[in-house]
Tab-separated table of C-alpha atoms and ligand atoms in Angstrom:
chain	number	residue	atom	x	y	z
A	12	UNK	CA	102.956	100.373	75.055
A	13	UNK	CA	106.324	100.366	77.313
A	14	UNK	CA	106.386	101.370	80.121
A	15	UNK	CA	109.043	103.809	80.025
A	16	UNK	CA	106.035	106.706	78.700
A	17	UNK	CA	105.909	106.575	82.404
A	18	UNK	CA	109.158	107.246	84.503
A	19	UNK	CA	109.922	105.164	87.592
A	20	UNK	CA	109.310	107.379	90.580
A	21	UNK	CA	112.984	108.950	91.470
A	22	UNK	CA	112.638	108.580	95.563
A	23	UNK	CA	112.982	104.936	94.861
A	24	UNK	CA	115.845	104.661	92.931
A	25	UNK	CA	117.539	106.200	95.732
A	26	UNK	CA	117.277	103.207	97.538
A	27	UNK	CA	114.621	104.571	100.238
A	28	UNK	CA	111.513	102.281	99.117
A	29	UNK	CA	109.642	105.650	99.092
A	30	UNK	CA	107.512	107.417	96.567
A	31	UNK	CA	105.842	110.309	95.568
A	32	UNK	CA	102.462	109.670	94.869
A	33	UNK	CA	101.643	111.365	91.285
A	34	UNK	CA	98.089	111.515	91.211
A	35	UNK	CA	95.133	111.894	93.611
A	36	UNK	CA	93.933	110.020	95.971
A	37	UNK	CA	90.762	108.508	98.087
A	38	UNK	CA	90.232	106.442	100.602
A	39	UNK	CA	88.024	103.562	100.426
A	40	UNK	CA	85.858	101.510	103.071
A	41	UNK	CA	85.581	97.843	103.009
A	42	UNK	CA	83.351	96.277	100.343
A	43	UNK	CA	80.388	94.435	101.082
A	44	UNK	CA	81.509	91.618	99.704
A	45	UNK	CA	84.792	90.553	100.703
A	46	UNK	CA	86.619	87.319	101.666
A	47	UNK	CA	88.725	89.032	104.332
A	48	UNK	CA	87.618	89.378	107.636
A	49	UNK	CA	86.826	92.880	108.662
A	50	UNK	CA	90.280	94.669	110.768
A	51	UNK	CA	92.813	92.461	108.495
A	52	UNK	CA	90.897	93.907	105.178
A	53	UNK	CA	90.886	97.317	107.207
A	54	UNK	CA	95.194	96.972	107.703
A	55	UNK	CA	95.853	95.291	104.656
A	56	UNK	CA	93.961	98.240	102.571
A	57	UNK	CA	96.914	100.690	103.980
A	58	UNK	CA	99.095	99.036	102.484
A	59	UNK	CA	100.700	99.290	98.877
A	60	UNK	CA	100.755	96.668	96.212
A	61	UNK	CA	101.069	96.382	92.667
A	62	UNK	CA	97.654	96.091	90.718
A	63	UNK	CA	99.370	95.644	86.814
A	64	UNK	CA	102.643	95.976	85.250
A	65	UNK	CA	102.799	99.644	83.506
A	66	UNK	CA	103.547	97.787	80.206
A	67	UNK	CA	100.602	96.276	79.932
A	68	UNK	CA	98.776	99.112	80.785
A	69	UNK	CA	97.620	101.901	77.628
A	70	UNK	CA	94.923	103.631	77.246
A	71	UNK	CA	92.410	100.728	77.250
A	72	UNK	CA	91.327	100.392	80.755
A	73	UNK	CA	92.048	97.341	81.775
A	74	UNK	CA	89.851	95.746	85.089
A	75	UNK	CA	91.087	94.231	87.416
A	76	UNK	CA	90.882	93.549	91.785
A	77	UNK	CA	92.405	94.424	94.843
A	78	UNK	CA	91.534	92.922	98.296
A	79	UNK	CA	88.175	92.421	96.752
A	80	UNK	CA	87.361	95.842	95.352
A	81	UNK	CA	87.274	95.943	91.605
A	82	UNK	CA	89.864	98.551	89.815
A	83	UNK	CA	90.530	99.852	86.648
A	84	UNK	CA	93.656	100.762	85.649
A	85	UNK	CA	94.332	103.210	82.686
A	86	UNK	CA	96.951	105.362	80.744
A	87	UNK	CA	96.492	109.121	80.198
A	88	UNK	CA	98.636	111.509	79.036
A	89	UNK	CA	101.196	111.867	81.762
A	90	UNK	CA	100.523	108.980	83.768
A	91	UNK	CA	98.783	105.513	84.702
A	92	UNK	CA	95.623	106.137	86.480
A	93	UNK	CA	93.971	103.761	89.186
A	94	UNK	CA	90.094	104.183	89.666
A	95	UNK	CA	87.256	102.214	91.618
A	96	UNK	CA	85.783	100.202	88.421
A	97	UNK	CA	82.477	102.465	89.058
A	98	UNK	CA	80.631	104.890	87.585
A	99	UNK	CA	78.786	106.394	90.502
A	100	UNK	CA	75.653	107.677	88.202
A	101	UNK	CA	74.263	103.884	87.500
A	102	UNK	CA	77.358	101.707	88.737
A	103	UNK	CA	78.422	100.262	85.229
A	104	UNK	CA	82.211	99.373	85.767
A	105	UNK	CA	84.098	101.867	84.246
A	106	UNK	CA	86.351	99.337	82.465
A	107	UNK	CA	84.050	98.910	80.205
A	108	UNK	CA	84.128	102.621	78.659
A	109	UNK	CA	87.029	104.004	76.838
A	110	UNK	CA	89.501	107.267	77.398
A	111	UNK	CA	89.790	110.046	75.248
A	112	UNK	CA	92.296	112.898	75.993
A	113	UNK	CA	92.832	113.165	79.697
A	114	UNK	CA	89.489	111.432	80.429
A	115	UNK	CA	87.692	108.063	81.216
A	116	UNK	CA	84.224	107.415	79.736
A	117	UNK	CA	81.576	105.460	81.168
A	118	UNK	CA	79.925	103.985	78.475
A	119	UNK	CA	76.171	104.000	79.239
A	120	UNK	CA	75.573	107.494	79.291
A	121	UNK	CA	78.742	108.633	78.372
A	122	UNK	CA	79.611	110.944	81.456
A	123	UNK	CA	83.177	112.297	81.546
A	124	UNK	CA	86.116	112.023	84.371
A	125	UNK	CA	89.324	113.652	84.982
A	126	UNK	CA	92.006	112.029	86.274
A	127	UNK	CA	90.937	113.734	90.087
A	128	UNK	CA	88.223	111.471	89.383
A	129	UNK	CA	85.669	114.740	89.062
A	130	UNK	CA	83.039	114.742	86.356
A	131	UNK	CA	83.711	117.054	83.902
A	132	UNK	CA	80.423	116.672	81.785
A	133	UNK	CA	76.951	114.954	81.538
A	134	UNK	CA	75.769	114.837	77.526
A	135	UNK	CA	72.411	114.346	79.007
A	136	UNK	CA	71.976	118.265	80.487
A	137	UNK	CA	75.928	119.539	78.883
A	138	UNK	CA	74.503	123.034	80.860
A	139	UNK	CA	74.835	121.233	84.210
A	140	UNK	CA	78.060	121.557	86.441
A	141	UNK	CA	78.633	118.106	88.208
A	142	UNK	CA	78.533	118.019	91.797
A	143	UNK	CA	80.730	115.777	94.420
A	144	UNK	CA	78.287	112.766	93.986
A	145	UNK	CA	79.210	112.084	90.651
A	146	UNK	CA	83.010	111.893	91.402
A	147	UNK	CA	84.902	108.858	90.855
A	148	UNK	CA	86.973	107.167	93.233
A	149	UNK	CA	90.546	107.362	92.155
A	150	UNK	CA	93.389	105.726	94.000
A	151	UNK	CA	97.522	106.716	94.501
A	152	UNK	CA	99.413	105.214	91.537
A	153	UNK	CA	102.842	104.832	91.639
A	154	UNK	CA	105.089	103.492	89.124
A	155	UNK	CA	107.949	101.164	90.560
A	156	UNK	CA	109.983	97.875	89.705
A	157	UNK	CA	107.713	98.425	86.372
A	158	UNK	CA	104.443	98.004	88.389
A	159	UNK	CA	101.974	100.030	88.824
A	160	UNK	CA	101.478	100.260	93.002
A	161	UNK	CA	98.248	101.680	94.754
A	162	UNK	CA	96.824	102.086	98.310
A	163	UNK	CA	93.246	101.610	98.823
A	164	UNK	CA	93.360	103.875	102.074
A	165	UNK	CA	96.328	105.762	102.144
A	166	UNK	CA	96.321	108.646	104.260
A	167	UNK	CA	98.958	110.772	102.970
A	168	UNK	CA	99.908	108.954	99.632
A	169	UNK	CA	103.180	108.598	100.735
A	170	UNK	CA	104.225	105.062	99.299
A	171	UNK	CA	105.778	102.637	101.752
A	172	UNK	CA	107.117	99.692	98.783
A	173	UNK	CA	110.379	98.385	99.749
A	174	UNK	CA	113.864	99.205	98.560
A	175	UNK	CA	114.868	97.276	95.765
A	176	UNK	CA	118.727	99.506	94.825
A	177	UNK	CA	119.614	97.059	93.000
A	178	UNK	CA	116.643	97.403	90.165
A	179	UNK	CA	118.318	100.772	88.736
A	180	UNK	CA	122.086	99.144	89.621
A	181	UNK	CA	123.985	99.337	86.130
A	182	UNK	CA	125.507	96.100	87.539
A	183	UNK	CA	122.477	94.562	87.241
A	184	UNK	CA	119.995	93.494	84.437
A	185	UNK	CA	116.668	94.277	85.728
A	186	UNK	CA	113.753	91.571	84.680
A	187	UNK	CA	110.789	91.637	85.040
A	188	UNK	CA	108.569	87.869	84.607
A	189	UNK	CA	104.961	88.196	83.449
A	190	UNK	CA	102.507	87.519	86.609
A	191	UNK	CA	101.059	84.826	87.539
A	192	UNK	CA	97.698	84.066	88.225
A	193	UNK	CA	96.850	81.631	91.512
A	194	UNK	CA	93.687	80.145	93.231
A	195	UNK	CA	95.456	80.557	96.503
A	196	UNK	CA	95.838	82.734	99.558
A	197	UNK	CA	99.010	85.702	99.365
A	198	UNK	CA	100.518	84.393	102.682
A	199	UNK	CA	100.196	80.923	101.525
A	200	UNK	CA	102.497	81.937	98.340
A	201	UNK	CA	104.768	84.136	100.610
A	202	UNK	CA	105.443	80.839	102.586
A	203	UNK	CA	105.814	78.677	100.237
A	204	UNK	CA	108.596	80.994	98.657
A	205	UNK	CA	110.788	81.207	101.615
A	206	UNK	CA	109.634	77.198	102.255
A	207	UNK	CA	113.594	75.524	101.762
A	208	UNK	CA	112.397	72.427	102.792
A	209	UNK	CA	110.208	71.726	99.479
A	210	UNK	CA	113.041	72.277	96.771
A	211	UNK	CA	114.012	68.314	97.156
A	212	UNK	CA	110.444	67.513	96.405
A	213	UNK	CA	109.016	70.258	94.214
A	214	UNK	CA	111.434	71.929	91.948
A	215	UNK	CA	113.380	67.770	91.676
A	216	UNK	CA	113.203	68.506	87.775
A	217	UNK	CA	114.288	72.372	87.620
A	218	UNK	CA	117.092	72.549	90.446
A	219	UNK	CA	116.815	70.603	93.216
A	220	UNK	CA	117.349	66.306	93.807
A	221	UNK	CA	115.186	63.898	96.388
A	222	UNK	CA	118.596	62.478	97.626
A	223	UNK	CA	119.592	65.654	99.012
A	224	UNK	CA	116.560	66.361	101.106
A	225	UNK	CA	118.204	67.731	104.253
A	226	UNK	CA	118.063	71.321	105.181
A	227	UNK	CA	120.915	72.153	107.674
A	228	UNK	CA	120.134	74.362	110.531
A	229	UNK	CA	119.818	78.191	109.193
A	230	UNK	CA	119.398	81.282	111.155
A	231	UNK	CA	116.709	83.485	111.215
A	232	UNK	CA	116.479	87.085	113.020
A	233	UNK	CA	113.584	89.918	113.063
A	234	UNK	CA	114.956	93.160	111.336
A	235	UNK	CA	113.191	96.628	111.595
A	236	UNK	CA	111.340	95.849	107.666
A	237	UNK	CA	110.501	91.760	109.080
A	238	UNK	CA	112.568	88.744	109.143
A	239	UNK	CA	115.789	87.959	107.509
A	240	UNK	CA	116.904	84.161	107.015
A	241	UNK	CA	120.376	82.976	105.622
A	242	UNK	CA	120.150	79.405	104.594
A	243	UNK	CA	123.628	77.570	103.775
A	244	UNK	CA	123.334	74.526	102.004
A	245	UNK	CA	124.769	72.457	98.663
A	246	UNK	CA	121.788	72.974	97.346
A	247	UNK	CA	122.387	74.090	93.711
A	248	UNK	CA	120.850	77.065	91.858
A	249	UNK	CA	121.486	76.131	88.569
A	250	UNK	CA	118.771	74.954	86.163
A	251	UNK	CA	119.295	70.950	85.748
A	252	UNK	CA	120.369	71.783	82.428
A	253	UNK	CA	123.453	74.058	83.245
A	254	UNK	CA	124.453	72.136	86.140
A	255	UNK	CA	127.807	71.654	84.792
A	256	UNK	CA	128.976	75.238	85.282
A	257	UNK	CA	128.933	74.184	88.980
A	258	UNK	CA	132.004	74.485	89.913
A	259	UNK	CA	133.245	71.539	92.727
A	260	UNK	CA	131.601	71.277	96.344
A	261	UNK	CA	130.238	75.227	95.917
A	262	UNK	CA	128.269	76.155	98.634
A	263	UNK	CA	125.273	78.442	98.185
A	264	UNK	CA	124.035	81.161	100.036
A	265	UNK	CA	120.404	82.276	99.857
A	266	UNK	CA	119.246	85.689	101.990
A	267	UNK	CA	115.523	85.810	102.392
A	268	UNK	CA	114.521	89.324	102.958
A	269	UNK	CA	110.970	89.080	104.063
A	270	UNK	CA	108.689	92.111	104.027
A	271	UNK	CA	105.000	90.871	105.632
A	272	UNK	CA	102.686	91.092	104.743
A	273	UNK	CA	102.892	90.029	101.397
A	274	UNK	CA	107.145	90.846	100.208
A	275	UNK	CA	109.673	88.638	100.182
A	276	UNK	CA	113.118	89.259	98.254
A	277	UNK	CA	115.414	85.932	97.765
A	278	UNK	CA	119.183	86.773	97.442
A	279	UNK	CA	121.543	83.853	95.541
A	280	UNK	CA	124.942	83.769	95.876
A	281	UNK	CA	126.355	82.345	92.552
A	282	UNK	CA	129.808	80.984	91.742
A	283	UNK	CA	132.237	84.339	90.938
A	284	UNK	CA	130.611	86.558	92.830
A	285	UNK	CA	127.802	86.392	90.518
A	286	UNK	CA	124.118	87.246	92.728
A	287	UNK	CA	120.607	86.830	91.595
A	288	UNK	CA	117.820	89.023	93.278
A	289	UNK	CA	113.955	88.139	93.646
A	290	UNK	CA	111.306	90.098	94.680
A	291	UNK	CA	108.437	87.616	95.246
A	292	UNK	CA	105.416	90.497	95.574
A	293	UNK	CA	102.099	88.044	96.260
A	294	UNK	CA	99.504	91.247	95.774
A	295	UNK	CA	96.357	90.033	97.255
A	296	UNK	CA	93.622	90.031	94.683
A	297	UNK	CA	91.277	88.505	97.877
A	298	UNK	CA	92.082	86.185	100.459
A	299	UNK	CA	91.738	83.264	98.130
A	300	UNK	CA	93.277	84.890	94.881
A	301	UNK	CA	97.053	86.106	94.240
A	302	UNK	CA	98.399	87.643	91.579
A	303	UNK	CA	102.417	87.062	91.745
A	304	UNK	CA	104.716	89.438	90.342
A	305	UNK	CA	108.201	89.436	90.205
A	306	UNK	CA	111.238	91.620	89.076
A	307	UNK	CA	114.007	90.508	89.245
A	308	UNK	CA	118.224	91.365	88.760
A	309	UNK	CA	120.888	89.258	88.162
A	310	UNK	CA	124.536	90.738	87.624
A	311	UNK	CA	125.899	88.081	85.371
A	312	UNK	CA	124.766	86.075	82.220
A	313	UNK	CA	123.473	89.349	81.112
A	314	UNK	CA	122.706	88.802	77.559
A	315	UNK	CA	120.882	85.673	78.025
A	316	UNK	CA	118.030	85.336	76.830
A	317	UNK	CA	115.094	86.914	78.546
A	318	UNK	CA	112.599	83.793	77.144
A	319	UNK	CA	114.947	81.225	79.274
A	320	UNK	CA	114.878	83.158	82.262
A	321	UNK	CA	111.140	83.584	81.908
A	322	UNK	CA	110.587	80.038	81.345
A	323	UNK	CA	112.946	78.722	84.228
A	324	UNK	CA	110.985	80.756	86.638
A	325	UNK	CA	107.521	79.778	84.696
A	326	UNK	CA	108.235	76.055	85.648
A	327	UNK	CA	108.991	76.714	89.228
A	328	UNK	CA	106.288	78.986	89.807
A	329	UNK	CA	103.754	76.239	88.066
A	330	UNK	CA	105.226	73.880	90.796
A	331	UNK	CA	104.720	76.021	93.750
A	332	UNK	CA	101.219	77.471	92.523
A	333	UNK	CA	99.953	73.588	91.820
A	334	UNK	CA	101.202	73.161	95.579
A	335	UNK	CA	99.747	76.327	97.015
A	336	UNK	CA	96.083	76.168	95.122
A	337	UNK	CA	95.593	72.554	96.803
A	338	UNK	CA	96.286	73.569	100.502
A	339	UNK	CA	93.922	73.125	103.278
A	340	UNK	CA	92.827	75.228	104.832
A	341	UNK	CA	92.941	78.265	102.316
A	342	UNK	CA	94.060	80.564	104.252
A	343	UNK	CA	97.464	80.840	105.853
A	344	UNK	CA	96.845	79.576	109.323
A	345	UNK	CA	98.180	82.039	112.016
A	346	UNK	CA	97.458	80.493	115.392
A	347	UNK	CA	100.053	78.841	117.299
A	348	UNK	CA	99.565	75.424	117.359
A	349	UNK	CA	97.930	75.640	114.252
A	350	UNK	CA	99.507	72.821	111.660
A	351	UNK	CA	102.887	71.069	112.899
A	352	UNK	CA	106.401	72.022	112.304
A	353	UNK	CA	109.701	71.311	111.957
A	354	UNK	CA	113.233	73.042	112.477
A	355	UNK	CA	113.263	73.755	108.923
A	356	UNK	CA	109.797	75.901	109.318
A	357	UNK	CA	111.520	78.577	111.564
A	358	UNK	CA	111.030	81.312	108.214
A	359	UNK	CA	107.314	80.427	107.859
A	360	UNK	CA	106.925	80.186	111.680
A	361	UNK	CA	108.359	83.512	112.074
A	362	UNK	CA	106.498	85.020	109.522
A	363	UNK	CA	103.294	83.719	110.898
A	364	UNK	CA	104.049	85.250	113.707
A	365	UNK	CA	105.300	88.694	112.368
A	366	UNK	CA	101.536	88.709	110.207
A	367	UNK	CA	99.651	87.710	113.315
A	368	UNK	CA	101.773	91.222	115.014
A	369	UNK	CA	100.506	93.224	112.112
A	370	UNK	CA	96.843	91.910	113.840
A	371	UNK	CA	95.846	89.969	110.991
A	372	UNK	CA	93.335	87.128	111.287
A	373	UNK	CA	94.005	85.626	107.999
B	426	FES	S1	76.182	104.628	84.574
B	426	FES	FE1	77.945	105.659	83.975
B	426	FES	S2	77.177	107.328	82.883
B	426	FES	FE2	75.413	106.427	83.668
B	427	FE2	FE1	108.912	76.679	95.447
C-alpha cells in the first residue's frame, strides 16, 4: 500500500519539526523487562521516533518494538494506528489478530478495538458493555519523512521530530532507503555516522582511500536543537565508480546537524551547487537493537535511479553496521574518561556529552 492513503502531517512541511498528533494517545510505564536502565528508559520514552515506514504498513498489523515495549502498527481507514502489542483480556499480542473496518481483533477470543483503543464488543456475552480494563493501549502516530513516528509517554501529543524543509522542497527529490536492521546500540550508530575519521578505513571501496587518512581540524559548536560540525576536507563524495565527474582539487563540505538523542542530518556540498541531505534517525528498538531509517533529498541527478542510490547507501550502511555490532562495550560509553580520543573525535565527544546533559546513563 503507499503511503500517500495517509497525508504527511502539514505543521511539518512548514519547516517547524512539529505535528499534530492524529489519533489518541496513552502513556506507558517502563516494562519489566528492559535493557535500559530505569531514568534514561523514563527520558528516552518522551521522546518521538519512527516505529515503520507508512508504506509498509496496511491493514495487516505488523509487530514490532520500541525501547523494549512490543508495538503493533496497523492501517485503518483514515490513518496508521500504533497500539501496545496486547490484548489486555489474556495478553495474546495483538499482532497476531487481524482488522476489519475501523477495528483490531485479538484473535483468541475475538474481542473488538477502536482505534481509541476501547473495546467495542466481547462475542463471549455481545450484551455486555466493556469497561476501562479491557482498553487497549494506543500510542500518538504521526506520519512524517514517510515514517510512521510515536511517543511512548507523550504528555500532550504534540510531536517534537525535527525539521527536515527540504523533504517537501520541489528542488529536491525526496528518498527514502529501506531500514536497516542492527545488533547494536542507537548512540553507537549516531556516532559512528558523524565518525569522519573512519571513511579512509571503512567506506575505502565506496568513497573514501587509506592514503588520504587525515582529517583536518573542523569546528564544532552547540546550537539550541544539539551540535553542529562543518568538516572541510578533499575527501570525495562520489561513489568510486563516478569519481570522474570530480571536477579538479574540489573541496567538500559536509554539515552535521546532530539532534541527540538519536538524529543526526549530514549535509554534502556537491560540485555545481548540487547538495545531498541525510537524516540518519537510529530509533532505538532497545539499548542493544537499532533500527536505522533514513530519508533522504538530493537536488541533482534526479532521475537516477532509485535502486543505485539504495544500493550505494546499502554498502555503506553494511560497513558501518559490521563496525557498530562488534563494539565493546555495547553501549555508547558516556563518562569522561571513558575510551580515548583524538582531535578528530570532537563530534562524538560532544555528543557524548550533550546525551549525558539529557541525563542519560546509556
Ligand atoms: S486474549 Fe485477546 S480476546 Fe482474549
Ligand atoms: Fe560510516
Amino acid at each position: 500500500m503507499s503511503d500517500a492513503a495517509v497525508a504527511e502531517t502539514p505543521a511539518c512541511e512548514a519547516g517547524a519539526g512539529q505535528s499534530e498528533p492524529v489519533s489518541a494517545h496513552a502513556r506507558m510505564t517502563r516494562p519489566r523487562i528492559c535493557t535500559y536502565p530505569e531514568g534514561s528508559w523514563e527520558i528516552l520514552a518522551k521522546k518521538w521516533f519512527p516505529v515503520a515506514r507508512a508504506e509498509d504498513i496496511g491493514t495487516k498489523p505488523v509487530a514490532t518494538k520500541l525501547l523494549d515495549v512490543k508495538l503493533v502498527v496497523y492501517r485503518t481507514s483514515e490513518t496508521i494506528n500504533v497500539a501496545r502489542d496486547l490484548c489486555p483480556h489474556r495478553g495474546v499480542p495483538l499482532s497476531k489478530g487481524w482488522v476489519e473496518g475501523d477495528e483490531i481483533i485479538c484473535p483468541y477470543h475475538g474481542l473488538r478495538y477502536g482505534t481509541d483503543g476501547r473495546c467495542n464488543r466481547i462475542p463471549a456475552q455481545p450484551n455486555v458493555v466493556p469497561g476501562d480494563r479491557f482498553r487497549a493501549t494506543m500510542f500518538p502516530t504521526v506520519v512524517q519523512y514517510g515514517l510512521v513516528w510515536t511517543c511512548l509517554d507523550s504528555e500532550d501529543g504534540h510531536a517534537d521530530i525535527p525539521a527536515f524543509p527540504q523533504w517537501t522542497d520541489e528542488s529536491f527529490q525526496p528518498i527514502l532507503c529501506p531500514p536497516v536492521s542492527m545488533a547494536a546500540a542507537p548512540g553507537r550508530q549516531i556516532e559512528g555516522f558523524i565518525d569522519v575519521a573512519h571513511f579512509a578505513w571503512i567506506h575505502h571501496e565506496a568513497f573514501a582511500d587509506r592514503e588520504n587518512s587525515v582529517v583536518p581540524l573542523y569546528k564544532t559548536r552547540m546550537t539550541d536543537y544539539g551540535i553542529q560540525s562543518e568538516y572541510i576536507s578533499n575527501v570525495s563524495n562520489f561513489p568510486k565508480a563516478l569519481r570522474h565527474l570530480e571536477p579538479e582539487g574540489f573541496i567538500w563540505r559536509r554539515v552535521f546537524d546532530i539532534h541527540p538523542p538519536f538524529v543526526a542530518f549530514l549535509t554534502v556540498d556537491f560540485p555545481d551547487d548540487g547538495i545531498l541531505k541525510i537524516m540518519n534517525i537510529a530509533s532505538p528498538v532497545s539499548a542493544r537493537e537499532t533500527t536505522l531509517y533514513v530519508p533522504l533529498v538530493r537536488n541533482f541527478d534526479q532521475t537516477g535511479s532509485l535502486e543505485d542510490v539504495y544500493a550505494f547507501n546499502a554498502q555503506i550502511f553494511a560497513e558501518d553496521q559490521d563496525i557498530v555490532e562488534a563494539q565493546s562495550p555495547e553501549d555508547l560509553p558516556l563518562g569522561t574518561d571513558d575510551e580515548a580520543h583524538f582531535a578528530a573525535d570532537r563530534s562524538s565527544v560532544a555528543y557524548r556529552k550533550a546525551l549525558r546533559g539529557m541525563g542519560l546513563s546509556s
